[in-house]
Structures are given as structure tokens and as C-alpha cells.
Amino acid sequence: METLNKYQQFENLEIEQLPIAKNKLHNWTHFAGLYAAEHVTATEFVIGATFVALGATTKDIILGLLIGNILAVLSWTLIASPIAVDTRLSLYTYLNKIAGDSMTKLYNWANVVIFTVISAAMITVSSTAVRFAFDIPAQLDWYPTNLWFVLIVLFVGIVVVAIAIYGFTAVSKFSAICAPWLFVMFISGAFILLPALSLDVLGETLPSGWTELINLGDQSIWTGVNSDGEPGIGLLEVIGFAWAANSITHFGLIDMALFRFAKKKSYGLATSTGMMFGHFVAWISAGIMGAGAAVIIGKSIVELDPGDVAYYALGWSGFVIVAGWTTAVANLYRAGLAAQAIFTKSSRKKTTIIVGLVTMVVACFPFVFSQMLPLLTYAGLLVVPVGSIVFAEHQIFPKIGYTRYLSQYRKLTFSTPAIASWALGLLFGFGLNMLNVMSFYYLFIPTWIFTILIYTFLAGRYGAKNKYPEEEEKERIRNINIEKFQEKKAEKEVVIIVDNSLFTKVLKIISLVVLAITFVLACIVLFGSETEKIYIENRELFYTYTFVCTVIYFATSIWALRRGNSLNK
């Protein structure tokens, strides 16, 4: 009876509020697939056009994106992943131990808003890729101008919500299916439209070498001149943007929600699939695709929406650009977690559905994706100070002899050091922005450092220097009991059966073969088109057969997944 009472407190808690059990952890492949799919998105078309409009040069794009994305991968690996693996908690739950209910609820509301809008933007972008099938005009205003577009948005939104409510496992499985297809399609899209650019600038279907390729980029894509006809951004700005684009998730620690499922801290390196391909190769490919589509249509790249680019790069396969769906799913999952941390008596599924409904309404307004750049940067600046507070408490306090979880031990619902540090961090960061003392893209770094120093100082003044042996012992015993509770619960769970049947293997082989065929067709367009006439013929063949390959790929991949799932029902 005593043991039963000891564990009853955990039975009554929502599973998301407890550390992740050992039997729920995942290998690095889950994270590689998850980040590959989340960061190779339909919004890469928007960001690809943004770099063109900002006036970067070709060399600055190649070198700057490489350096910036390496820094982003290291940020996940050295900052976010270690804390997540140590605690096995989402940031939303862990912050409550550090800062109490008042700040946590305020912060979680901010995250609900941020991730709802980001998720909505992904849904909107994905929907623009489908508009050609219904002859819907480009949605370039801040409000929708076509009823069919609204209906498509609602349909895509329903799919996103349906996947997100099933949690991390469903998100990672969905991403694992999408990721290989996205890899092939982004590279293929660049291959398909590069000859159109080359014909327009050089008068031939293929640049003769690396130097000519760089010159082609400088003349027709990344010209070094922005949309206002003035000198554009340089190398440092490109590095800063690539690093800061996801500061909300690595420096801001939002991705503790994902990495708490990682078996090892080193799995932060798995983000390289998303950064080095999604934010390096895909951003470069998106610029090529955007410029090529602009040549074919006869418009400026900044006048195109993602649907234009997707269609002229991939044909009917552009209608199947589910990349934005994968990002929307991951961000809606985060928003649902934040909402569940506010309404603790409601399940994560329920809060995700409610947030999802709001997201679908917001997604009907195209302005959300056209403002992605300022949204991501400002959201990062808003969240990074909170990440620095958690980093200071978790990583710095033990090293300087301070006590963690001061607010929890003293049963405080209002943490003055945390709230004051967040407020001062925001004032500092946005103050630097108003004074224009440095590039906007790098503001998260001094803001992060400043907030760490302020929080450490204030926490020391409010009791973190003191020792709380009795409370620390209770915390240690509670963690031991949670682990034992989860071990007992795991004994009752069904062991997952891996589907190694011959038919499933055949389905997986077919899916890989059709991806290979798609890539070969793209290579034929790029390297086997001696004249403009042959290029157009090869391009049309690619459009036709690649769509068939896309249908086969998703049919076989989903079929294989369903066969595996059926064994574990």
C-alpha cells in the first residue's frame, strides 16, 4: 500500500510533465530524419528569394551559409542537447522548477503565440504549392482573395493537427518518410531550372566550369545588389542570419522538447541533416529555382510566391511539397506542449487540437509567411533570455556553488531574479537594436550573455548561495521514485515488433528506386540538354515521370509504415 501511494502521484500527472522514461528514448536516426524534414521546407523558397532581395553575392552565400550553419549545429550540440538529456524535460516543464508558475505561464503563452504563427506560416506556404491544381491566383496580399485557397489551407491544417496530436513518435515517423523525398526534390529542382538561367545569361544550357557558374550566380541570382538597387548584405550578415534563424530553438532551448528523447547528448549533431542540407543546400537551391522560375515566367523573383517556384521547378510534384507540413507539425507539437504546460489539467492532445484550430484560422492569411524573416529573428530575441536563465541555473550554478531550483525549494510562485532578468534581457536586446550598434542578426549573442550575468547576480542575492539539504534530498528521492515508477510501467508495455518481412523490404526498395529514378531524370535535364529544344523536352519528361515516382514513393513508404504499425496494435 505504501509503494502504491508513493507512485500514485505520478499516475495522476500528464506524461509530458515527467522526465522521459528510458524505454521511450530514440536513436540518432530519429533526430536526423526529424531535422532533415523540418528544415527542408517550402519556406526555403521564401528565404531563398529573401537572400536575392537582400543583395548577397554568390561567394558570400556559399561561404556564409556554410559557416553559419556549422555554428547552429554546434549550438544545438553544446547548449540545448546536454540540458535536455540531463533533465529529460521540456523547457516548459523545467522552467517551472526554476522560475515558478508566474513566469512559466507568461513564457508559455509567448511560445503558444510564436509557434502558432510559425506553424500557420508553414501551412500557408504549403498551400500555395497546391494552388496551380485549382487555378488559384497567387496569394500576395495580407488577406486571402480566393475561397478555394482557404479550403486548401483548412485541409492542410487538418492533416498537420492530426499528426501533431499523436506526439513525438508520430512526428518523427512522418518526418522520416518526407526527408529522403525532400532531399532529392530540392537538388532536382535546382538541376531543372539552372539550364533556364544559363540560357538566359550565357546563351548555353550549362556553364562550362566553376568560374562560369559563380559568374552566372553573380549576374542572375546573388548579384550583390538589393531590391532597392543598393549594395547588399555581406559575408558577416549571411553568417549571422544562418546562425540566428534557429536561435529560438538552440540558444532559446525550445528544442529541449525534442532532445529529451535522445539517448546521447551528441545527438545534437544530428541537426546537421537539417542545417547543412536544409539551410545550406536547400537555400542555395531555392535561390536557383526562384531565379529560374522568374526567367520562365518573366517576373522578378520577389514577385513570385512559393507555388510559382514549386510548379516550375518540379511540375505536378510541386503540389506534393509536404515540406512545409513537416515544419508545421513540429512547431504545432511545440505549441501544444506550451499550452499543456499552462493548462496542466488538460491533456497535450486536447491543447494541441485547440491550438491547431487557431493555427488553421491564422494560416488563411498569407501575410504570415511573407513576414517570416522578422518573425524568426524577433521571436529569437524574445526567447533567448529565457534560455540563458535556464542555461545559467543548470550549467553554471553547480560550478560556482549555487543551488539549483531555488524557487521550487522555497515554494515560490513568483521568481524575482528570473522575471527581472528576462525583462532586463529584453530591454538590453531590443535597446541594442534601436541604437543600431551591431548587426540585428547577432543581437541574440550579447543578449544571451548579458542575461546570464544578470540572472546569476540576482539569484545569488535572493538565496541561491544558500544550501537546502533537506529539499535537495527530497528532490533526489523523488527522481529515484519516478525512475522506478517508469520501470514498473515499462514492464507492462508491449515490446515493439520490428517488421522484417520480405514484402515490407520490397516496398522500401521500390521507394528508394523511384527516388533514384527521379534524380537520374534531373541529371539528364542538367547534363543531357545540348540545346534549348532538348532542354524543354527533357524538362517535360521530368515533370511527368517524377510525379509518377512521387506518388509511388509515398504510397510504398506509407504502406510499409502502416504494415509495421499494424504489428504493434
XYZ file of C-alpha atoms in Angstrom:
569
model
C 0.000 0.000 0.000
C 2.873 2.354 0.854
C 4.502 1.708 -2.534
C 1.185 2.278 -4.295
C 0.718 5.645 -2.586
C 4.303 6.583 -3.398
C 3.689 6.123 -7.127
C 0.082 7.329 -7.250
C 1.220 10.957 -7.508
C 2.951 10.148 -10.809
C -0.029 8.215 -12.213
C -2.140 11.343 -11.899
C 0.345 13.517 -13.810
C 0.236 14.069 -17.565
C 3.138 12.103 -19.084
C 4.576 15.281 -20.644
C 5.172 16.675 -17.142
C 7.514 13.833 -16.151
C 11.049 13.087 -17.353
C 11.032 10.862 -20.416
C 11.325 7.180 -19.486
C 14.342 5.184 -20.689
C 12.208 2.914 -22.837
C 10.895 5.928 -24.739
C 14.312 7.150 -25.926
C 15.284 7.224 -29.602
C 18.421 6.678 -31.653
C 20.156 9.415 -33.648
C 18.374 8.395 -36.866
C 15.075 9.712 -35.495
C 16.585 13.142 -34.983
C 18.396 13.109 -38.311
C 15.097 12.453 -40.087
C 13.175 14.893 -37.918
C 15.541 17.809 -38.519
C 16.018 16.996 -42.185
C 12.279 17.188 -42.799
C 11.629 20.168 -40.519
C 14.355 22.332 -42.014
C 13.932 21.422 -45.661
C 10.659 23.233 -46.013
C 8.512 25.020 -48.527
C 9.576 28.226 -46.767
C 13.086 27.680 -48.164
C 11.589 29.102 -51.366
C 10.725 32.271 -49.424
C 14.126 32.514 -47.725
C 15.923 31.748 -50.994
C 14.171 34.753 -52.531
C 14.973 36.835 -49.424
C 18.729 36.403 -49.906
C 18.322 37.508 -53.521
C 16.348 40.582 -52.431
C 18.929 41.396 -49.704
C 21.656 41.520 -52.325
C 24.204 38.932 -51.170
C 26.934 37.796 -53.570
C 27.358 34.185 -54.671
C 30.619 33.629 -52.784
C 29.193 35.211 -49.616
C 26.153 32.937 -49.844
C 28.211 29.758 -50.208
C 30.789 30.543 -47.504
C 28.430 32.419 -45.168
C 25.755 29.722 -45.118
C 28.394 27.050 -44.543
C 29.915 28.824 -41.512
C 26.579 29.992 -40.064
C 25.003 26.570 -40.217
C 28.030 24.877 -38.641
C 27.684 27.353 -35.751
C 23.972 26.478 -35.472
C 24.730 22.736 -35.285
C 27.324 23.374 -32.563
C 24.795 25.497 -30.644
C 22.316 22.618 -30.517
C 25.075 20.163 -29.596
C 26.749 22.214 -26.869
C 23.818 24.184 -25.419
C 20.394 22.606 -25.999
C 21.041 18.864 -26.196
C 23.090 18.465 -22.952
C 20.453 20.140 -20.771
C 17.644 18.171 -22.419
C 19.392 14.817 -21.918
C 20.325 15.662 -18.303
C 16.777 16.595 -17.302
C 14.613 14.605 -19.779
C 12.134 17.502 -19.518
C 10.773 20.006 -21.992
C 11.791 23.609 -21.412
C 8.210 24.409 -20.404
C 8.262 21.923 -17.532
C 11.857 22.560 -16.478
C 11.327 26.316 -16.390
C 8.579 25.807 -13.827
C 11.122 24.241 -11.434
C 13.448 27.195 -11.952
C 11.195 30.242 -12.182
C 7.843 29.260 -10.679
C 4.321 29.432 -12.105
C 4.088 33.160 -12.839
C 6.982 33.431 -15.277
C 6.373 29.981 -16.723
C 2.794 30.773 -17.677
C 3.778 34.122 -19.183
C 6.579 32.487 -21.145
C 4.434 29.597 -22.281
C 1.781 31.991 -23.573
C 4.508 33.733 -25.577
C 5.557 30.371 -27.031
C 2.000 29.400 -27.879
C 1.675 32.606 -29.910
C 5.112 32.277 -31.568
C 4.764 28.648 -32.614
C 1.145 29.050 -33.643
C 2.161 31.796 -36.072
C 5.210 29.871 -37.347
C 3.089 26.763 -37.825
C 0.466 28.814 -39.631
C 3.131 30.230 -41.953
C 4.266 26.716 -42.892
C 0.701 25.655 -43.656
C 0.171 28.764 -45.783
C 3.349 28.168 -47.783
C 2.456 24.521 -48.384
C -0.977 25.568 -49.577
C 0.476 27.972 -52.148
C 2.209 24.998 -53.761
C -1.168 23.365 -54.408
C -2.931 26.397 -55.878
C -1.954 25.599 -59.500
C -4.107 22.458 -59.422
C -7.165 24.642 -58.750
C -6.133 27.606 -60.932
C -5.979 29.843 -57.860
C -4.196 33.190 -58.318
C -1.044 33.927 -56.296
C -1.867 34.992 -52.743
C 0.356 38.064 -52.283
C -1.966 40.229 -50.149
C -2.109 40.038 -46.357
C -5.605 38.549 -46.579
C -6.946 35.618 -48.693
C -8.516 36.521 -52.031
C -9.883 33.130 -53.025
C -12.268 30.755 -51.252
C -10.551 27.677 -52.710
C -7.263 28.787 -51.173
C -8.938 28.979 -47.760
C -10.350 25.468 -48.202
C -6.901 24.125 -49.150
C -5.378 25.771 -46.069
C -8.014 24.177 -43.847
C -7.384 20.758 -45.411
C -3.618 21.006 -44.934
C -4.223 22.251 -41.384
C -6.364 19.229 -40.560
C -3.553 16.901 -41.700
C -0.988 18.798 -39.615
C -3.142 18.726 -36.472
C -3.967 15.038 -36.958
C -0.253 14.148 -36.989
C 0.820 16.524 -34.202
C -1.727 15.258 -31.659
C -0.103 11.818 -31.673
C 3.122 13.211 -30.213
C 6.843 12.913 -30.867
C 6.838 9.398 -32.305
C 4.244 10.279 -34.937
C 6.122 13.479 -35.803
C 9.418 11.640 -36.253
C 7.861 8.855 -38.361
C 6.142 11.372 -40.614
C 9.411 13.281 -40.979
C 11.367 10.105 -41.735
C 9.122 9.446 -44.741
C 9.307 13.003 -46.068
C 13.028 13.660 -45.572
C 14.534 11.479 -48.365
C 11.999 12.789 -50.889
C 12.762 16.377 -49.898
C 16.500 15.827 -50.291
C 16.045 14.600 -53.848
C 13.436 17.176 -54.866
C 15.362 20.253 -53.759
C 18.506 19.153 -55.593
C 16.466 18.099 -58.620
C 14.618 21.424 -58.715
C 17.922 23.304 -58.939
C 19.090 20.933 -61.691
C 15.884 21.526 -63.659
C 15.978 25.338 -63.624
C 19.723 26.001 -63.814
C 19.708 25.473 -67.627
C 16.922 28.082 -67.970
C 19.123 30.592 -66.124
C 22.199 29.619 -68.120
C 20.363 30.042 -71.412
C 19.137 33.480 -70.374
C 22.548 34.769 -69.206
C 25.188 32.736 -71.047
C 23.263 31.583 -74.120
C 24.068 27.930 -73.385
C 22.354 25.267 -71.312
C 25.240 24.561 -68.933
C 28.076 26.685 -67.502
C 31.453 25.390 -68.695
C 33.081 25.372 -65.257
C 33.121 26.594 -61.648
C 34.189 30.134 -62.529
C 31.420 30.477 -65.101
C 28.919 29.043 -62.599
C 29.923 31.663 -59.980
C 29.648 34.396 -62.637
C 26.189 33.102 -63.547
C 25.162 33.369 -59.897
C 26.574 36.887 -59.598
C 24.803 38.054 -62.736
C 21.385 36.466 -62.326
C 20.805 35.339 -58.708
C 23.004 36.764 -55.943
C 24.088 39.954 -57.644
C 25.392 41.879 -54.632
C 22.684 44.490 -55.214
C 19.463 44.510 -53.171
C 15.917 45.073 -54.426
C 16.347 48.849 -53.968
C 19.371 48.924 -56.266
C 21.864 49.475 -53.423
C 24.843 47.366 -52.259
C 23.521 44.329 -50.398
C 24.461 42.381 -47.292
C 27.940 40.911 -46.828
C 29.532 37.728 -45.513
C 29.032 38.539 -41.815
C 25.310 39.194 -42.311
C 24.850 35.891 -44.152
C 26.664 34.015 -41.355
C 24.584 35.825 -38.754
C 21.274 35.067 -40.422
C 22.081 31.353 -40.821
C 23.118 31.144 -37.150
C 20.275 33.267 -35.779
C 17.482 31.720 -37.865
C 17.008 28.993 -35.255
C 18.303 30.788 -32.162
C 14.832 30.332 -30.683
C 15.370 26.561 -30.617
C 19.059 26.190 -29.688
C 20.104 29.261 -27.638
C 16.467 29.629 -26.561
C 16.365 25.907 -25.592
C 12.949 25.274 -27.128
C 14.287 22.046 -28.629
C 14.680 20.531 -25.197
C 11.184 19.275 -26.077
C 12.727 17.122 -28.822
C 16.157 16.227 -27.405
C 14.741 14.977 -24.102
C 14.043 11.823 -26.167
C 17.715 11.475 -27.235
C 19.812 8.635 -25.861
C 23.002 10.702 -26.010
C 23.939 14.389 -25.809
C 25.950 14.046 -29.001
C 22.715 13.598 -30.963
C 22.680 17.382 -31.253
C 24.981 16.752 -34.215
C 22.005 15.133 -35.974
C 20.701 18.651 -36.621
C 23.344 18.818 -39.359
C 20.932 16.997 -41.670
C 18.607 19.969 -41.412
C 21.251 22.705 -41.296
C 23.815 21.520 -43.822
C 21.219 20.307 -46.288
C 18.131 22.310 -45.438
C 19.719 25.646 -44.622
C 22.761 25.292 -46.851
C 21.990 23.232 -49.935
C 18.243 23.981 -49.936
C 18.651 27.763 -49.545
C 21.125 27.790 -52.417
C 18.872 25.526 -54.489
C 15.875 27.714 -53.669
C 17.712 30.766 -54.984
C 18.496 28.952 -58.238
C 14.923 27.676 -58.537
C 13.453 31.097 -57.806
C 15.656 32.859 -60.339
C 14.978 30.149 -62.947
C 11.217 30.319 -62.418
C 11.403 34.123 -62.701
C 13.131 33.782 -66.097
C 10.485 31.365 -67.383
C 7.544 33.437 -66.114
C 9.110 36.788 -66.955
C 8.802 38.284 -63.461
C 11.164 39.370 -60.708
C 11.945 36.675 -58.134
C 10.497 38.850 -55.351
C 7.128 38.851 -57.152
C 6.780 35.065 -57.007
C 5.096 33.071 -54.280
C 6.355 29.581 -53.311
C 3.681 27.986 -55.522
C 5.168 29.576 -58.645
C 8.636 28.295 -57.837
C 7.468 24.810 -56.807
C 5.456 24.344 -60.001
C 8.120 25.457 -62.487
C 10.870 23.556 -60.678
C 9.016 20.289 -60.032
C 5.850 20.297 -62.125
C 2.967 18.381 -60.576
C 5.298 17.112 -57.874
C 5.347 20.677 -56.610
C 1.757 20.047 -55.489
C 3.115 17.406 -53.125
C 5.506 19.829 -51.357
C 4.784 18.495 -47.911
C 7.948 20.070 -46.555
C 6.015 22.907 -45.018
C 3.749 20.320 -43.426
C 6.678 18.707 -41.623
C 7.789 22.019 -40.134
C 4.211 22.902 -39.248
C 3.781 19.560 -37.464
C 6.937 20.009 -35.346
C 6.048 23.583 -34.414
C 2.432 22.727 -33.636
C 3.747 19.940 -31.392
C 5.838 22.563 -29.564
C 2.851 24.918 -29.309
C 0.710 22.116 -27.904
C 3.365 21.358 -25.276
C 3.494 25.021 -24.244
C -0.292 25.193 -24.000
C -0.422 21.970 -21.978
C 2.123 23.437 -19.562
C -0.342 26.306 -18.987
C -3.483 24.187 -18.723
C -1.964 21.334 -16.730
C -5.317 19.607 -16.171
C -5.808 19.198 -19.912
C -4.006 16.578 -21.983
C -1.456 17.569 -24.626
C -3.745 16.156 -27.330
C -6.595 18.415 -26.271
C -4.439 21.546 -26.099
C -2.835 20.689 -29.459
C -6.268 20.404 -31.093
C -7.351 23.777 -29.712
C -4.100 25.466 -30.737
C -4.354 23.716 -34.105
C -7.776 25.199 -34.788
C -6.441 28.693 -34.091
C -3.429 27.952 -36.306
C -5.684 26.983 -39.216
C -7.523 30.298 -38.991
C -4.276 32.298 -38.896
C -2.892 30.294 -41.830
C -5.669 31.603 -44.064
C -3.913 34.999 -44.093
C -0.858 34.947 -46.437
C 0.931 37.777 -44.617
C 2.217 35.281 -42.048
C 4.664 33.675 -44.475
C 5.718 36.938 -46.133
C 6.964 38.165 -42.735
C 8.941 35.030 -41.819
C 12.333 36.746 -41.580
C 11.389 39.400 -38.983
C 9.159 36.878 -37.190
C 12.004 34.385 -36.665
C 14.542 36.998 -35.620
C 12.253 38.849 -33.205
C 10.953 35.569 -31.768
C 14.551 34.506 -31.147
C 15.335 37.753 -29.360
C 12.221 37.286 -27.197
C 13.018 33.700 -26.168
C 16.832 33.700 -25.923
C 16.928 35.469 -22.492
C 14.809 32.673 -21.024
C 17.155 30.094 -22.497
C 20.080 31.868 -20.870
C 18.329 31.792 -17.472
C 17.893 28.023 -17.743
C 21.464 27.596 -19.008
C 22.824 29.603 -16.082
C 20.864 27.628 -13.499
C 21.615 24.224 -14.969
C 25.209 24.566 -16.158
C 26.757 27.488 -14.258
C 25.192 27.293 -10.782
C 26.719 23.885 -9.851
C 30.164 25.086 -10.968
C 30.112 28.196 -8.759
C 28.495 26.550 -5.727
C 24.988 27.959 -6.211
C 21.847 25.891 -5.552
C 19.563 24.900 -8.418
C 15.764 25.084 -8.162
C 15.731 27.867 -5.578
C 12.126 28.787 -6.464
C 10.920 25.202 -6.081
C 12.729 24.658 -2.793
C 11.334 27.889 -1.332
C 7.887 27.165 -2.864
C 7.859 30.490 -4.705
C 5.295 31.094 -7.458
C 6.995 34.356 -8.432
C 10.754 34.369 -9.099
C 12.037 37.937 -8.973
C 15.518 37.045 -10.324
C 14.041 35.189 -13.341
C 11.356 37.721 -14.260
C 13.666 40.706 -13.713
C 16.427 39.063 -15.772
C 14.049 38.297 -18.637
C 12.737 41.873 -18.619
C 16.240 43.366 -18.476
C 17.419 40.957 -21.185
C 14.609 42.077 -23.496
C 15.332 45.719 -22.731
C 19.023 45.154 -23.441
C 18.473 43.234 -26.703
C 15.821 45.467 -28.204
C 17.722 48.507 -26.919
C 20.789 47.432 -28.902
C 18.510 47.006 -31.895
C 17.094 50.530 -31.562
C 20.580 52.020 -31.157
C 21.745 50.025 -34.199
C 25.120 49.331 -32.591
C 25.573 45.995 -34.366
C 24.002 43.729 -36.983
C 20.490 42.668 -35.996
C 21.340 39.019 -36.704
C 23.927 38.885 -33.891
C 21.887 40.541 -31.145
C 20.991 37.194 -29.569
C 24.627 36.622 -28.512
C 25.208 39.699 -26.273
C 21.605 39.384 -25.053
C 22.257 35.771 -24.008
C 25.498 36.643 -22.194
C 24.013 39.736 -20.524
C 21.016 37.800 -19.183
C 23.239 35.025 -17.788
C 25.284 37.583 -15.841
C 22.217 39.432 -14.541
C 20.382 36.246 -13.513
C 23.436 34.780 -11.769
C 23.934 38.026 -9.834
C 20.257 38.389 -8.829
C 19.840 34.705 -7.948
C 22.822 34.973 -5.637
C 21.255 37.964 -3.903
C 17.927 36.114 -3.485
C 19.282 32.955 -1.866
C 20.984 30.774 -4.493
C 24.215 30.979 -2.474
C 22.478 29.203 0.407
C 22.227 25.431 0.844
C 18.946 23.499 1.082
C 19.995 19.950 2.042
C 16.539 18.765 3.100
C 14.863 19.950 -0.117
C 17.698 18.562 -2.252
C 17.309 15.156 -0.625
C 13.549 15.194 -1.305
C 14.282 16.056 -4.947
C 16.785 13.204 -5.206
C 14.318 10.695 -3.741
C 11.536 11.960 -5.994
C 13.695 11.413 -9.088
C 14.541 7.890 -7.930
C 10.840 7.127 -7.396
C 9.960 8.497 -10.816
C 12.558 6.232 -12.424
C 11.250 3.174 -10.525
C 7.668 4.095 -11.417
C 8.586 4.287 -15.085
C 10.465 0.986 -14.935
C 7.392 -0.748 -13.468
C 5.196 0.871 -16.086
C 7.561 -0.210 -18.869
C 7.261 -3.845 -17.746
C 3.559 -3.727 -18.617
C 4.061 -2.155 -22.028
C 4.145 -4.225 -25.193
C 7.581 -4.585 -26.790
C 7.654 -3.003 -30.245
C 7.894 -5.580 -33.032
C 10.123 -4.685 -35.983
C 8.668 -5.617 -39.354
C 11.350 -7.563 -41.240
C 9.003 -9.292 -43.690
C 10.069 -9.712 -47.325
C 7.097 -7.726 -48.650
C 7.896 -4.724 -46.467
C 11.525 -4.849 -47.606
C 10.336 -4.885 -51.225
C 8.153 -1.811 -50.569
C 11.134 0.045 -49.095
C 13.361 -0.939 -52.034
C 10.752 0.319 -54.505
C 10.566 3.650 -52.690
C 14.353 4.058 -52.937
C 14.407 3.041 -56.596
C 11.834 5.671 -57.605
C 13.859 8.322 -55.757
C 16.924 7.233 -57.718
C 14.939 7.438 -60.975
C 13.862 10.979 -60.064
C 17.456 12.046 -59.507
C 18.624 10.419 -62.759
C 15.883 12.256 -64.689
C 17.054 15.543 -63.147
C 20.655 14.784 -64.140
C 19.512 14.120 -67.709
C 17.865 17.563 -67.799
C 21.001 19.277 -66.482
C 23.732 17.351 -68.294
C 21.907 15.929 -71.313
C 20.316 19.041 -72.826
C 22.622 20.322 -75.562
C 20.062 22.748 -76.977
C 17.105 24.737 -75.677
C 14.690 22.460 -77.568
C 16.145 19.307 -75.994
C 16.134 21.022 -72.597
C 12.407 21.773 -72.793
C 11.664 18.198 -73.924
C 13.732 16.709 -71.081
C 12.128 19.065 -68.592
C 8.631 17.960 -69.614
C 9.660 14.305 -69.292
C 10.958 15.055 -65.801
C 7.688 16.720 -64.797
C 5.648 13.721 -65.986
C 7.664 10.795 -64.710
C 8.761 12.448 -61.470
C 5.147 12.936 -60.460
C 4.545 9.219 -61.050
C 7.659 8.441 -58.974
C 6.441 10.761 -56.208
C 3.086 9.003 -55.997
C 4.784 5.598 -55.911
C 7.290 6.765 -53.285
C 4.693 7.988 -50.811
C 2.372 5.051 -51.484
C 5.072 2.448 -50.809
C 6.622 4.335 -47.859
C 3.306 4.853 -46.092
C 2.257 1.257 -46.856
C 5.493 -0.051 -45.295
C 4.978 2.188 -42.253
C 1.386 1.030 -41.792
C 2.463 -2.630 -42.009
C 4.972 -2.019 -39.225
C 2.404 -0.173 -37.115
C -0.163 -2.950 -37.570
C 2.172 -5.418 -35.866
C 2.203 -3.266 -32.731
C -1.535 -2.723 -32.290
